[in-house]
């Protein structure tokens, strides 16, 4: 699931509306992950977030 910075989240709900897996919700006025939901790492939540509160970091591994 994406990483969330609660300090940056203003609870606008945009990321929730674009998550086709219904993996995000609002708890105490900030976004939270829904336990047990499979995230497909589409990164739509990160793209729509204007405050940079949610991100989908990934690691690039180069094999020789
Ligand atoms: S789009 Fe960003 S600011 Fe809005 S609820 Fe989601 S994480 Fe929070
Ligand atoms: S990366 Fe995609 S599937 Fe995962 S929480 Fe964000 S919008 Fe939902």
PDB file of C-alpha atoms and ligand atoms in Angstrom:
ATOM      1  CA  UNK A   1       0.000   0.000   0.000  1.00  0.00           C
ATOM      2  CA  UNK A   2       1.153   3.597  -0.571  1.00  0.00           C
ATOM      3  CA  UNK A   3       2.976   5.554   2.080  1.00  0.00           C
ATOM      4  CA  UNK A   4       0.944   8.300   3.763  1.00  0.00           C
ATOM      5  CA  UNK A   5       2.188  11.479   5.396  1.00  0.00           C
ATOM      6  CA  UNK A   6      -0.678  12.460   7.685  1.00  0.00           C
ATOM      7  CA  UNK A   7       0.852  15.877   8.339  1.00  0.00           C
ATOM      8  CA  UNK A   8       0.452  16.801   4.666  1.00  0.00           C
ATOM      9  CA  UNK A   9      -3.029  15.333   4.145  1.00  0.00           C
ATOM     10  CA  UNK A  10      -5.913  17.822   4.160  1.00  0.00           C
ATOM     11  CA  UNK A  11      -8.583  15.122   3.851  1.00  0.00           C
ATOM     12  CA  UNK A  12      -9.814  16.271   0.436  1.00  0.00           C
ATOM     13  CA  UNK A  13     -10.685  12.702  -0.578  1.00  0.00           C
ATOM     14  CA  UNK A  14      -9.420  12.923  -4.154  1.00  0.00           C
ATOM     15  CA  UNK A  15      -7.193   9.881  -3.790  1.00  0.00           C
ATOM     16  CA  UNK A  16     -10.122   7.864  -2.450  1.00  0.00           C
ATOM     17  CA  UNK A  17     -12.242   8.702  -5.473  1.00  0.00           C
ATOM     18  CA  UNK A  18      -9.619   7.467  -7.952  1.00  0.00           C
ATOM     19  CA  UNK A  19      -8.712   4.221  -6.172  1.00  0.00           C
ATOM     20  CA  UNK A  20     -10.522   1.519  -8.134  1.00  0.00           C
ATOM     21  CA  UNK A  21      -9.622  -1.050  -5.489  1.00  0.00           C
ATOM     22  CA  UNK A  22     -11.332   0.941  -2.722  1.00  0.00           C
ATOM     23  CA  UNK A  23      -8.119   0.775  -0.751  1.00  0.00           C
ATOM     24  CA  UNK A  24      -8.296   4.208   0.869  1.00  0.00           C
ATOM     25  CA  UNK A  25     -10.624   5.893   3.329  1.00  0.00           C
ATOM     26  CA  UNK A  26     -10.781   8.864   5.682  1.00  0.00           C
ATOM     27  CA  UNK A  27     -10.157   8.368   9.405  1.00  0.00           C
ATOM     28  CA  UNK A  28     -10.006  11.353  11.756  1.00  0.00           C
ATOM     29  CA  UNK A  29     -10.003  13.736   8.762  1.00  0.00           C
ATOM     30  CA  UNK A  30      -6.929  12.229   7.107  1.00  0.00           C
ATOM     31  CA  UNK A  31      -6.527   9.460   4.569  1.00  0.00           C
ATOM     32  CA  UNK A  32      -5.898   5.914   5.760  1.00  0.00           C
ATOM     33  CA  UNK A  33      -5.341   2.547   4.112  1.00  0.00           C
ATOM     34  CA  UNK A  34      -8.131  -0.023   4.167  1.00  0.00           C
ATOM     35  CA  UNK A  35      -6.719  -3.193   5.671  1.00  0.00           C
ATOM     36  CA  UNK A  36      -6.915  -6.340   3.562  1.00  0.00           C
ATOM     37  CA  UNK A  37      -7.279  -4.557   0.230  1.00  0.00           C
ATOM     38  CA  UNK A  38      -4.918  -5.470  -2.585  1.00  0.00           C
ATOM     39  CA  UNK A  39      -3.194  -2.392  -3.971  1.00  0.00           C
ATOM     40  CA  UNK A  40      -2.180  -2.775  -7.610  1.00  0.00           C
ATOM     41  CA  UNK A  41       0.328   0.107  -7.338  1.00  0.00           C
ATOM     42  CA  UNK A  42      -1.358   2.090 -10.102  1.00  0.00           C
ATOM     43  CA  UNK A  43      -0.160   5.315  -8.405  1.00  0.00           C
ATOM     44  CA  UNK A  44      -3.345   7.208  -9.289  1.00  0.00           C
ATOM     45  CA  UNK A  45      -3.640   8.301  -5.663  1.00  0.00           C
ATOM     46  CA  UNK A  46      -0.177   9.852  -5.793  1.00  0.00           C
ATOM     47  CA  UNK A  47      -0.902  11.572  -9.117  1.00  0.00           C
ATOM     48  CA  UNK A  48      -4.048  13.359  -7.926  1.00  0.00           C
ATOM     49  CA  UNK A  49      -2.765  14.407  -4.494  1.00  0.00           C
ATOM     50  CA  UNK A  50      -1.960  18.120  -4.572  1.00  0.00           C
ATOM     51  CA  UNK A  51      -0.164  18.138  -1.232  1.00  0.00           C
ATOM     52  CA  UNK A  52       2.181  15.203  -1.774  1.00  0.00           C
ATOM     53  CA  UNK A  53       0.704  13.360   1.177  1.00  0.00           C
ATOM     54  CA  UNK A  54       0.546   9.964  -0.486  1.00  0.00           C
ATOM     55  CA  UNK A  55       3.178   8.236  -2.582  1.00  0.00           C
ATOM     56  CA  UNK A  56       3.995   4.882  -4.127  1.00  0.00           C
ATOM     57  CA  UNK A  57       7.753   4.541  -3.867  1.00  0.00           C
ATOM     58  CA  UNK A  58       9.414   1.794  -5.824  1.00  0.00           C
ATOM     59  CA  UNK A  59      12.886   0.485  -6.164  1.00  0.00           C
ATOM     60  CA  UNK A  60      14.618  -0.035  -9.501  1.00  0.00           C
ATOM     61  CA  UNK A  61      16.835  -3.103  -9.536  1.00  0.00           C
ATOM     62  CA  UNK A  62      19.298  -3.497 -12.388  1.00  0.00           C
ATOM     63  CA  UNK A  63      20.533  -7.022 -13.027  1.00  0.00           C
ATOM     64  CA  UNK A  64      23.770  -7.635 -14.842  1.00  0.00           C
TER      65      UNK A  64
HETATM   66  S1  LIG B   1      -5.528  13.431  -2.182  1.00  0.00           S
HETATM   67 FE1  LIG B   1      -3.827  13.842  -0.749  1.00  0.00          FE
HETATM   68  S2  LIG B   1      -4.583  15.470   0.589  1.00  0.00           S
HETATM   69 FE2  LIG B   1      -6.381  14.549  -0.430  1.00  0.00          FE
HETATM   70  S3  LIG B   1      -7.111  12.951   1.004  1.00  0.00           S
HETATM   71 FE3  LIG B   1      -5.700  11.966  -0.446  1.00  0.00          FE
HETATM   72  S4  LIG B   1      -3.677  12.025   0.569  1.00  0.00           S
HETATM   73 FE4  LIG B   1      -5.013  13.501   1.621  1.00  0.00          FE
HETATM   74  S1  LIG B   2      -1.791   2.839  -5.874  1.00  0.00           S
HETATM   75 FE1  LIG B   2      -3.770   2.626  -6.924  1.00  0.00          FE
HETATM   76  S2  LIG B   2      -4.715   0.788  -6.046  1.00  0.00           S
HETATM   77 FE2  LIG B   2      -3.063   1.438  -4.650  1.00  0.00          FE
HETATM   78  S3  LIG B   2      -4.070   2.737  -3.129  1.00  0.00           S
HETATM   79 FE3  LIG B   2      -3.301   4.091  -4.754  1.00  0.00          FE
HETATM   80  S4  LIG B   2      -5.008   4.338  -6.195  1.00  0.00           S
HETATM   81 FE4  LIG B   2      -5.464   2.567  -4.868  1.00  0.00          FE
END
